[in-house]
PDB file of C-alpha atoms and ligand atoms in Angstrom:
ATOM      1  CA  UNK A   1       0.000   0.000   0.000  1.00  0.00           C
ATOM      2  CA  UNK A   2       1.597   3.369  -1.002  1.00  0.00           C
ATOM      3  CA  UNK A   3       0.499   6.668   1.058  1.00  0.00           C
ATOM      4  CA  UNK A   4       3.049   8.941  -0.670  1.00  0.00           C
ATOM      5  CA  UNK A   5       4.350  10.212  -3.681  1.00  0.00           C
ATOM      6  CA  UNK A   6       6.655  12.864  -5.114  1.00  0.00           C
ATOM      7  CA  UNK A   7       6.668  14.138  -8.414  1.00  0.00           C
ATOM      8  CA  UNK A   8       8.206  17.540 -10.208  1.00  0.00           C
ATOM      9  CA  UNK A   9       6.635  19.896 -12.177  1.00  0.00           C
ATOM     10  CA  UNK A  10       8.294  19.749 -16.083  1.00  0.00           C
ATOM     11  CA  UNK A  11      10.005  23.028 -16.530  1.00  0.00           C
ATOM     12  CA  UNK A  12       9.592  24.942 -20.084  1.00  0.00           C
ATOM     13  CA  UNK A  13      13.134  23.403 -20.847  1.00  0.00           C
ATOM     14  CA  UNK A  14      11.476  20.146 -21.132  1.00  0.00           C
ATOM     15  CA  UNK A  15      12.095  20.548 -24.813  1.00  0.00           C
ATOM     16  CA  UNK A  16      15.505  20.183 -24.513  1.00  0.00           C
ATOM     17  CA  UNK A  17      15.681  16.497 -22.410  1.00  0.00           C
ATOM     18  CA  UNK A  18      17.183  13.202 -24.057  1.00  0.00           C
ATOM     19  CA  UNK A  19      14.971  11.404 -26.321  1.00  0.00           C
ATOM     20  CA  UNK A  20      15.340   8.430 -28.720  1.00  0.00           C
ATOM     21  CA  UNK A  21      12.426   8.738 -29.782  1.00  0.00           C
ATOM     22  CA  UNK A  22      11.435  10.577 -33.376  1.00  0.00           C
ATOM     23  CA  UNK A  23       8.134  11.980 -32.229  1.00  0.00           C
ATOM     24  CA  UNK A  24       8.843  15.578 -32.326  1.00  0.00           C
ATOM     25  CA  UNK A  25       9.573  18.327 -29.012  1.00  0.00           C
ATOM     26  CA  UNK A  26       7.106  18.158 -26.197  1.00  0.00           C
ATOM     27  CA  UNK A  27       4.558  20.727 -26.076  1.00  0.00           C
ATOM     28  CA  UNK A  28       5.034  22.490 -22.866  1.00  0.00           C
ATOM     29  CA  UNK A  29       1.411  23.510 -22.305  1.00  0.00           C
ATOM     30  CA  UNK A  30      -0.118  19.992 -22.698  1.00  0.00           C
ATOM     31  CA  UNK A  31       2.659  18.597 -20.727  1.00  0.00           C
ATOM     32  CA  UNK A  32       1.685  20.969 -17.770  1.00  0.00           C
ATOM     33  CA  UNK A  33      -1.572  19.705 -18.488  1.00  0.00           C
ATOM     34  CA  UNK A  34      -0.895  15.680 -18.028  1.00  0.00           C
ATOM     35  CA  UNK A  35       0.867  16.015 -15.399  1.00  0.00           C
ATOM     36  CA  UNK A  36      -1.365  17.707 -13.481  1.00  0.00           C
ATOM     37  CA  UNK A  37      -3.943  15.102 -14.653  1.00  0.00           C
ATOM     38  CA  UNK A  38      -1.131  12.424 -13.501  1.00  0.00           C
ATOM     39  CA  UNK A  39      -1.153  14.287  -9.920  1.00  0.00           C
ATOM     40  CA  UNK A  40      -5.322  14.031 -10.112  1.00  0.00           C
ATOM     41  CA  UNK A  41      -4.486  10.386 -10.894  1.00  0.00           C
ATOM     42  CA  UNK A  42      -2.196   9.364  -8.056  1.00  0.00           C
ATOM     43  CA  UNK A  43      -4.551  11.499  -5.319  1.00  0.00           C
ATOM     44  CA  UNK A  44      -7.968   9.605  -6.541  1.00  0.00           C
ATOM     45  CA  UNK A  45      -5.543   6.320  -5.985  1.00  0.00           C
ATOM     46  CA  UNK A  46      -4.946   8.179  -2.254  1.00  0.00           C
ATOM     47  CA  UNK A  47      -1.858   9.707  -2.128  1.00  0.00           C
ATOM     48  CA  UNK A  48      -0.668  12.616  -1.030  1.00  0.00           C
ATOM     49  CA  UNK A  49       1.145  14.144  -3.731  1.00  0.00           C
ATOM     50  CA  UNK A  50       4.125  16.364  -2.963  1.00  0.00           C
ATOM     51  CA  UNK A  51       5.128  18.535  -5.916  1.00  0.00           C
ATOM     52  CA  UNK A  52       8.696  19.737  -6.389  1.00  0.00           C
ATOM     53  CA  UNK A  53       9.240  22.650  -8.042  1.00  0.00           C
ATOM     54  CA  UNK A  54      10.589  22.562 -11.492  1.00  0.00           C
ATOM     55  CA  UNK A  55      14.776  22.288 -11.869  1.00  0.00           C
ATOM     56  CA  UNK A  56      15.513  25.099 -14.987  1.00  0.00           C
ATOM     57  CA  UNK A  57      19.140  23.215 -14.829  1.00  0.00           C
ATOM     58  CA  UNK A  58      17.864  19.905 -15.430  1.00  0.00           C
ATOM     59  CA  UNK A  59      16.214  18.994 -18.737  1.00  0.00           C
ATOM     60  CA  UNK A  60      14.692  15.625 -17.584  1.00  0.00           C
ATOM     61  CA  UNK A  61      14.012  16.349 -14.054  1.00  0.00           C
ATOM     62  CA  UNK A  62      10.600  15.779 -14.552  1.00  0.00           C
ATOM     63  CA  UNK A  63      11.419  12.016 -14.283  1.00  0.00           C
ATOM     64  CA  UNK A  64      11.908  11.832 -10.366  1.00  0.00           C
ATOM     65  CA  UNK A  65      11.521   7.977 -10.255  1.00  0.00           C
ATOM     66  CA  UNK A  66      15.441   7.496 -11.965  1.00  0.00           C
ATOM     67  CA  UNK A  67      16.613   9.722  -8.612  1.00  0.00           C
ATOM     68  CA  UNK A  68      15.989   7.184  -5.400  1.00  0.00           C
ATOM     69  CA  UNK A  69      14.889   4.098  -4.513  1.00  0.00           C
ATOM     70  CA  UNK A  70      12.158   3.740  -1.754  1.00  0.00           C
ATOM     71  CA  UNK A  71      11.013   1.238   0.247  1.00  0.00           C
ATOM     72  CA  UNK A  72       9.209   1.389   3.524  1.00  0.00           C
ATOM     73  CA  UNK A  73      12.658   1.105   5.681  1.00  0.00           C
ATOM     74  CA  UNK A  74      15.277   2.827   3.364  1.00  0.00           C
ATOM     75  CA  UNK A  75      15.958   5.187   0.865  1.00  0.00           C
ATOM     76  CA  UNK A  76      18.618   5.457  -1.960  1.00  0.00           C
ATOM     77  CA  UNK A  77      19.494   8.191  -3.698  1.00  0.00           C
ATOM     78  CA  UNK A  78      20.444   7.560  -7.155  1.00  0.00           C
ATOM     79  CA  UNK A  79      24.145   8.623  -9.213  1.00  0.00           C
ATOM     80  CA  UNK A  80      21.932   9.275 -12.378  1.00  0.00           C
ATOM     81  CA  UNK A  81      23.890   7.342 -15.785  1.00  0.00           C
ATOM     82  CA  UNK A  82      23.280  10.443 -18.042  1.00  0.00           C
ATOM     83  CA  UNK A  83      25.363  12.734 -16.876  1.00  0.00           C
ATOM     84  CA  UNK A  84      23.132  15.549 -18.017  1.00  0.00           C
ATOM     85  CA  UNK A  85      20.858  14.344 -15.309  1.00  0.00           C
ATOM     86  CA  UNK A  86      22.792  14.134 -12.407  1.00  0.00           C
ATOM     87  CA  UNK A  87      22.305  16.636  -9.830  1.00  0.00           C
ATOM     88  CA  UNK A  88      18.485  15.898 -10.231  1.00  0.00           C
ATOM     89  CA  UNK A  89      18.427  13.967  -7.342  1.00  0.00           C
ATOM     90  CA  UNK A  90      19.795  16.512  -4.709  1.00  0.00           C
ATOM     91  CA  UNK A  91      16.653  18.400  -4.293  1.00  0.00           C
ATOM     92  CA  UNK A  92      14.772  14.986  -4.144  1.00  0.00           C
ATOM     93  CA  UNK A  93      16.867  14.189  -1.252  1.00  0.00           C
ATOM     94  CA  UNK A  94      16.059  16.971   0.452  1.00  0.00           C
ATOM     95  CA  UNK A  95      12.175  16.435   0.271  1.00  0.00           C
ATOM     96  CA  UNK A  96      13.138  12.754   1.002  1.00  0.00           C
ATOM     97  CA  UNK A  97      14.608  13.919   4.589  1.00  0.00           C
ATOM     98  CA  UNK A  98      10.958  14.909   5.580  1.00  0.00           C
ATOM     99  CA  UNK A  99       9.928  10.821   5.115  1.00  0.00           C
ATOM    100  CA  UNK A 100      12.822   8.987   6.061  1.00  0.00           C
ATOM    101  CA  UNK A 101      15.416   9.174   9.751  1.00  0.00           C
ATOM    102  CA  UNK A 102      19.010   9.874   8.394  1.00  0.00           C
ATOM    103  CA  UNK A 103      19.637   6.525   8.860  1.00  0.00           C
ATOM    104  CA  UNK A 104      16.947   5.004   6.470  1.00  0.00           C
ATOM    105  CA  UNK A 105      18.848   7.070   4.004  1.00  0.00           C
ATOM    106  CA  UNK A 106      21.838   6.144   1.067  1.00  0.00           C
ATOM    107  CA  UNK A 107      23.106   7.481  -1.209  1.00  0.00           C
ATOM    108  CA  UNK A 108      25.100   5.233  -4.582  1.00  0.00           C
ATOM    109  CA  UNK A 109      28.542   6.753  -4.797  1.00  0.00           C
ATOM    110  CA  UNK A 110      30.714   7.050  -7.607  1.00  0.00           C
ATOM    111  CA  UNK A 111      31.780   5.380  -9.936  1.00  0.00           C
ATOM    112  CA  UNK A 112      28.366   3.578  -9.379  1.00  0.00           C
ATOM    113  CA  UNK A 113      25.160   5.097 -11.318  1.00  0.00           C
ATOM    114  CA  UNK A 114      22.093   3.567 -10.918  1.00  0.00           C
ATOM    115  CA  UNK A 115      18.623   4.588 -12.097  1.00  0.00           C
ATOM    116  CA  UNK A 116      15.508   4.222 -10.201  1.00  0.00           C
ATOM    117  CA  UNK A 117      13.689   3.284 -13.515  1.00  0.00           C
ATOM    118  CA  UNK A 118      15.974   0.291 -13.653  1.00  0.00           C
ATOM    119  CA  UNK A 119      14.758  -1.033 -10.182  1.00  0.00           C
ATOM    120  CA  UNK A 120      11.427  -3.056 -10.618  1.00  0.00           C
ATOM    121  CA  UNK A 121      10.237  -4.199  -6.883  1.00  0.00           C
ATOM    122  CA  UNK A 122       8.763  -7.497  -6.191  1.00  0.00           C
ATOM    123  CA  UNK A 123       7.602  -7.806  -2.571  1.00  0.00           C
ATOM    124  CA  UNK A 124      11.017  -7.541  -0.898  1.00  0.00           C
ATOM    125  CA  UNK A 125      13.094  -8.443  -3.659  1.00  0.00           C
ATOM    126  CA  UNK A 126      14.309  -5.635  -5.936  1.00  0.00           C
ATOM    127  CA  UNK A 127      15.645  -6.449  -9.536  1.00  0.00           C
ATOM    128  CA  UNK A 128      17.825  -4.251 -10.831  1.00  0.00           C
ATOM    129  CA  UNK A 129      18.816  -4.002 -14.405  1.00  0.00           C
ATOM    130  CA  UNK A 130      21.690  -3.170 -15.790  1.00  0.00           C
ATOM    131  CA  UNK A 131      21.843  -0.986 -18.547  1.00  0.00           C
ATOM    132  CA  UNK A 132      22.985   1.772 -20.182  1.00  0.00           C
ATOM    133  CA  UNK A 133      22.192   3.932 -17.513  1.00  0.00           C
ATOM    134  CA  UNK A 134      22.706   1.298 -14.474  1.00  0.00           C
ATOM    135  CA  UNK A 135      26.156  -0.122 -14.295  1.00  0.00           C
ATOM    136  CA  UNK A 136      27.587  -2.983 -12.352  1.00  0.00           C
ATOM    137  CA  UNK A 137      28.821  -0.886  -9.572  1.00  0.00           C
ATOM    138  CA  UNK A 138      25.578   0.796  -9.030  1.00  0.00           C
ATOM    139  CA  UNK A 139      23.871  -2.165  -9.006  1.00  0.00           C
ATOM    140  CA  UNK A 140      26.294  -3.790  -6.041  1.00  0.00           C
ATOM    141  CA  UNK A 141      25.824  -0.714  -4.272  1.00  0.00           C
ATOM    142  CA  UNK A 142      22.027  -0.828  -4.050  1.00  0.00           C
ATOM    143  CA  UNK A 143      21.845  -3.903  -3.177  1.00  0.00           C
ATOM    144  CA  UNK A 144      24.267  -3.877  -0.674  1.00  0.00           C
ATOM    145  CA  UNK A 145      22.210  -0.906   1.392  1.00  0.00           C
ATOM    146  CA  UNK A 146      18.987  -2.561   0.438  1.00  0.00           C
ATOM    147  CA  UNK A 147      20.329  -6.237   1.805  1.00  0.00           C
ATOM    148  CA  UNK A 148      21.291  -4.088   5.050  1.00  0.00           C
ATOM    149  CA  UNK A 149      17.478  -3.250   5.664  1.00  0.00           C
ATOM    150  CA  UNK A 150      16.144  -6.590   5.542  1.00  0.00           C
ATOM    151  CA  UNK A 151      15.401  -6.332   1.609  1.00  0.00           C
ATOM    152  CA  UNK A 152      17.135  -8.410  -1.295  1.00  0.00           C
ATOM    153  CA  UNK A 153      18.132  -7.824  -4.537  1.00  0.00           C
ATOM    154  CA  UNK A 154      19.630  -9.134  -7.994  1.00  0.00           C
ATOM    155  CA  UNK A 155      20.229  -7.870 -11.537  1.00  0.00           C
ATOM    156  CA  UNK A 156      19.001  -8.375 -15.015  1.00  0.00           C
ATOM    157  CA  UNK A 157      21.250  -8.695 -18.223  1.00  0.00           C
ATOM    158  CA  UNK A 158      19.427  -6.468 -20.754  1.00  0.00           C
ATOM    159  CA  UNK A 159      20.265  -5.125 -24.180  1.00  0.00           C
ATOM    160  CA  UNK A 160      17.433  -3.276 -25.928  1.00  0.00           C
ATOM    161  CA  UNK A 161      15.388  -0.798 -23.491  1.00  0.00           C
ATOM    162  CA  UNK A 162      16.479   2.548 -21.944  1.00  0.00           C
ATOM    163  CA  UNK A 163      15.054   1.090 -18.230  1.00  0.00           C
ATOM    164  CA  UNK A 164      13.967  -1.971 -17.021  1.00  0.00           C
ATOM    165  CA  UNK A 165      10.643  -0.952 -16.213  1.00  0.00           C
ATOM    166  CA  UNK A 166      10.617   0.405 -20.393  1.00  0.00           C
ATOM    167  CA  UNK A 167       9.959  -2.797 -20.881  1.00  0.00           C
ATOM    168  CA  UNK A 168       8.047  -4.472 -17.517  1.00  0.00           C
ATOM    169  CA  UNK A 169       5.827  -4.079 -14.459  1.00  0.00           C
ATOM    170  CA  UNK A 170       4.534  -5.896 -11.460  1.00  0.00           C
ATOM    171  CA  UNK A 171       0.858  -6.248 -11.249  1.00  0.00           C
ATOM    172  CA  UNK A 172       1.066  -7.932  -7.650  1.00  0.00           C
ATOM    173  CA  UNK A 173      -0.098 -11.469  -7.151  1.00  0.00           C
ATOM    174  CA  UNK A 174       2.790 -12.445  -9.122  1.00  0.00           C
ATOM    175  CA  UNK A 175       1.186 -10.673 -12.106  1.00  0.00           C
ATOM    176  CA  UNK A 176       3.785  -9.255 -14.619  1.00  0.00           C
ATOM    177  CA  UNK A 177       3.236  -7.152 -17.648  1.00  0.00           C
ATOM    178  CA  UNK A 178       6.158  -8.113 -20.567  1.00  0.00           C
ATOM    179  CA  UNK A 179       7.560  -6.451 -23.209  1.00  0.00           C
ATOM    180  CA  UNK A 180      10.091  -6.902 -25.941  1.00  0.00           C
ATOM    181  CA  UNK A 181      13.465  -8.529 -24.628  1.00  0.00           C
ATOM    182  CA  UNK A 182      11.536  -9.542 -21.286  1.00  0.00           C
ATOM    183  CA  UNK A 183       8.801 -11.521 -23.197  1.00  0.00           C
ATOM    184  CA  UNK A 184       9.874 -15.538 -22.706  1.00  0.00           C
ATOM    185  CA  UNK A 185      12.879 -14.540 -20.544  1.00  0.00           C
ATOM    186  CA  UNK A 186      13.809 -17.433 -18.318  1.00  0.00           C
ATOM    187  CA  UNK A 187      14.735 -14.684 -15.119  1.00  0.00           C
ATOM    188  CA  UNK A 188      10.392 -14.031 -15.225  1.00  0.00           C
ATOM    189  CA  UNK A 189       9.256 -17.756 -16.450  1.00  0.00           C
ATOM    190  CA  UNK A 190       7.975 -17.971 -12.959  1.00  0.00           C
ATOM    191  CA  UNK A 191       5.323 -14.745 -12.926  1.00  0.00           C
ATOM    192  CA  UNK A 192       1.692 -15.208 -14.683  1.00  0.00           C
ATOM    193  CA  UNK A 193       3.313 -12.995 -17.503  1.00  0.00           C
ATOM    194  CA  UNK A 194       1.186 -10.657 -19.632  1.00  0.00           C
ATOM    195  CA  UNK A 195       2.661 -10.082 -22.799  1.00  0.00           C
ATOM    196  CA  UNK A 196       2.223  -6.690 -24.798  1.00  0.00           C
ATOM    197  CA  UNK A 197       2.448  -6.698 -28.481  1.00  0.00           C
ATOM    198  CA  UNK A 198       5.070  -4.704 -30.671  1.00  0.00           C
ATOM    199  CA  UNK A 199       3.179  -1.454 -31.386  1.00  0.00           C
ATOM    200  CA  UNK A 200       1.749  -1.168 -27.811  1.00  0.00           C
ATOM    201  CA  UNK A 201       5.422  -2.083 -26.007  1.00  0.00           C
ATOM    202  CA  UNK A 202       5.150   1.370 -24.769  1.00  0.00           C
ATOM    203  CA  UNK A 203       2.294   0.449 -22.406  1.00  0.00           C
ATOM    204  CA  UNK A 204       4.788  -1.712 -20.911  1.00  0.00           C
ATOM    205  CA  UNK A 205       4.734   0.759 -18.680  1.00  0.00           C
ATOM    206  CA  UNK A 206       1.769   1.355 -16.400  1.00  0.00           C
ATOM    207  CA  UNK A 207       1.694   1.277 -12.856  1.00  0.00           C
ATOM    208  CA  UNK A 208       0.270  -0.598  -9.790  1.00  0.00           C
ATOM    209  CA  UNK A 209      -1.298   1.706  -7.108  1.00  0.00           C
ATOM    210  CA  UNK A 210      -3.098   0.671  -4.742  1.00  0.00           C
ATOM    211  CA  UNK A 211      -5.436  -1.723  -6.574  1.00  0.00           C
ATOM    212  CA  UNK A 212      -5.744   0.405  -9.785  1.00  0.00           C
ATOM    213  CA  UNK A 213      -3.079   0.106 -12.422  1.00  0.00           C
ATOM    214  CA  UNK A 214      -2.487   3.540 -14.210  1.00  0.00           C
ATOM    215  CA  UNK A 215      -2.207   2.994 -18.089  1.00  0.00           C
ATOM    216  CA  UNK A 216      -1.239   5.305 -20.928  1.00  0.00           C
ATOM    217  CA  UNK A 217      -3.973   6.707 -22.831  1.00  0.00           C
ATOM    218  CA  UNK A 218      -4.180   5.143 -26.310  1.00  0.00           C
ATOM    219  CA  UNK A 219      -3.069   1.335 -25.624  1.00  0.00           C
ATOM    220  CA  UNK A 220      -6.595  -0.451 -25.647  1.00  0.00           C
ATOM    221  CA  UNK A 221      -4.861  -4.003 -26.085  1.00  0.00           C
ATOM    222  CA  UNK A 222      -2.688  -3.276 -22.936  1.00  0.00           C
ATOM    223  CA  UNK A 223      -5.809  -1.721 -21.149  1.00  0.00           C
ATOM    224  CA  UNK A 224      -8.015  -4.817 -22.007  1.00  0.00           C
ATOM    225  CA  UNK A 225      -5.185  -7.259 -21.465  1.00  0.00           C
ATOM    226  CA  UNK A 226      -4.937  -5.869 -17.680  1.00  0.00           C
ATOM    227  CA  UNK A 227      -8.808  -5.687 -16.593  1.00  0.00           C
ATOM    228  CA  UNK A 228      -9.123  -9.738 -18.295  1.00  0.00           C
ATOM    229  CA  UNK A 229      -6.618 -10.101 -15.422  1.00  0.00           C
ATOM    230  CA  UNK A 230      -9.074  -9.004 -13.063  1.00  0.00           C
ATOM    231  CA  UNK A 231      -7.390  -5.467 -12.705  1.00  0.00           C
ATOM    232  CA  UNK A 232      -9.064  -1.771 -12.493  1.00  0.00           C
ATOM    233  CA  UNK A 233      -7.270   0.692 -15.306  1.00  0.00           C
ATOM    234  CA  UNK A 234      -7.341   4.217 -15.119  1.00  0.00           C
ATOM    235  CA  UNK A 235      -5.892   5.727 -18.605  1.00  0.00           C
ATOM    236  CA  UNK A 236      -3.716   8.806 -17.882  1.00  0.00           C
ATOM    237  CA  UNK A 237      -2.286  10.757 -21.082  1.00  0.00           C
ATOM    238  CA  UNK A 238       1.131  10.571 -21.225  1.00  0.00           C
ATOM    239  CA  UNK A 239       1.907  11.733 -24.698  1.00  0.00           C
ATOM    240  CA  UNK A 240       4.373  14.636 -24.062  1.00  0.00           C
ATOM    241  CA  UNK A 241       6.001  12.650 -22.351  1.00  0.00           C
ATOM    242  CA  UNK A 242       6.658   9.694 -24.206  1.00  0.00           C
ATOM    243  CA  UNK A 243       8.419  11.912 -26.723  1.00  0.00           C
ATOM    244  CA  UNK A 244      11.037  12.279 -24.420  1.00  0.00           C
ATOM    245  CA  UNK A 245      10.858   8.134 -23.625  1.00  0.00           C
ATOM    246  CA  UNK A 246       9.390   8.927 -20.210  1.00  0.00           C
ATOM    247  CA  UNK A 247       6.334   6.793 -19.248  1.00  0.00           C
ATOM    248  CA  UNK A 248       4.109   6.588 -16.020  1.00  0.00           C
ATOM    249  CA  UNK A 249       6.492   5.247 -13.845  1.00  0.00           C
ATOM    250  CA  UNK A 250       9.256   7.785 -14.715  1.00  0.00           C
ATOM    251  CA  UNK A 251       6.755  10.421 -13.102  1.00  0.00           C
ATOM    252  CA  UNK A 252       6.746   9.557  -9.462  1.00  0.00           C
ATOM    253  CA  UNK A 253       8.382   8.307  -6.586  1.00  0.00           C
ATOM    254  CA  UNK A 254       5.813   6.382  -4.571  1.00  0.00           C
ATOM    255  CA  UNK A 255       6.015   4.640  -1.282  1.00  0.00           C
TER     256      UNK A 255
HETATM  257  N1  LIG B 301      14.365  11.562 -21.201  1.00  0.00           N
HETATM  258  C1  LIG B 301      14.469  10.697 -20.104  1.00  0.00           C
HETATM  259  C2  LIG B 301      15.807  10.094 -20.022  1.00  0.00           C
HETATM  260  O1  LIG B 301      16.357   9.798 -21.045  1.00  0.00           O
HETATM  261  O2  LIG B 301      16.361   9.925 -18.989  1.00  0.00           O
END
């Protein structure tokens, strides 16, 4: 059950974060617009939202999740990968200090980088994939402070997606949406796996709050897919975001 969650308001230089994708610049009016309808989201799941101000500095700060790692008894802050983005998670830090004691909290240290998009949380058991982003270091380190507070934690090979949530996410009840390389990999053989076709793989992406899973607008296959599971949807728009290859998860810390 998650009573919290912290998200940033996109600055105008949203335009300017890292993308892969071809889709065109964000428009900064609509993406003020989702997110507050992502805030609306999270609060009719029942949390109470804390909104950071936006970071002019930091391109991609809008994408809190890649700064910590929460759980109920400790927090890690993140070494971002891209080196554009690091520095984003100083400020998160801070608002983290109002949640967790000073000893709940870590921080991943040089030359470790870890994102908190590569961290997909099963239970107690965290796995943590390593990818461009995440190295092995990072990965060790996390672990490490998460093994320290009673949690575990292991990592993923992975060659084709920026995060390992891009591509998965846990449904509880051992429920486990797939996409692309995580489709049929032997690591997951033991979840009830949903797998997402090719042109919706974005939808990979939703998340589990509270008993409703939030799902991108526009992925009807995905969104069915989830309620034959016996799941509640609630679509939230994430267009402007997924230009920049942001998705739901990337939007929020919860815990
Ligand atoms: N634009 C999000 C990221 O690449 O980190």
């Amino acid at each position: 059950m998650f009573t919290h969650a912290i998200v940033r308001t996109p600055g105008p230089n949203i335009t300017e974060g890292i993308t892969s994708a071809s889709l065109g610049k964000p428009d900064y009016a609509l993406a003020l617009q989702q997110h507050a309808a992502y805030v609306a989201a999270l609060q009719a799941c029942g949390l109470e939202v804390t909104v950071l101000e936006a970071a002019p500095a930091f391109p991609d700060a809008g994408f809190v999740e890649d700064t910590a790692v929460l759980a109920r008894r400790v927090a890690v802050i993140t070494r971002p990968g891209a080196p554009s983005r690091q520095g984003e998670e100083i400020s998160v830090a801070e608002a983290l200090r109002a949640f967790y004691h000073p000893d709940q909290m870590h921080c991943i240290a040089a030359p470790g980088t870890l994102e908190g998009g590569d961290v997909m949380r099963v239970e107690d058991h965290f796995y943590v994939g390593l990818s461009s982003r995440t190295n092995a270091e990072g990965a060790r380190q996390l672990i490490a402070f998460l093994d320290r507070h009673g949690y575990s934690g292991s990592t993923v090979a992975m060659q084709e997606m920026l995060h390992l949530k891009t591509g998965l996410a846990y449904l509880e009840n051992n429920r486990l949406l797939t996409a692309g390389e995580f489709i049929r990999h032997p690591l997951f053989a033991y979840f009830n796996t949903i797998p997402i076709e090719p042109q919706e793989a974005y939808a990979a992406n939703c998340i589990y709050v509270n008993g409703v899973v939030l799902v991108p607008t526009g992925y009807p296959g995905v969104q069915a897919k989830i309620e034959a599971a016996g799941l509640r949807t609630l679509a939230v728009d994430t267009s402007e975001f997924r230009k920049l290859d942001g998705g739901l998860s990337c939007l929020s810390l919860r815990f």
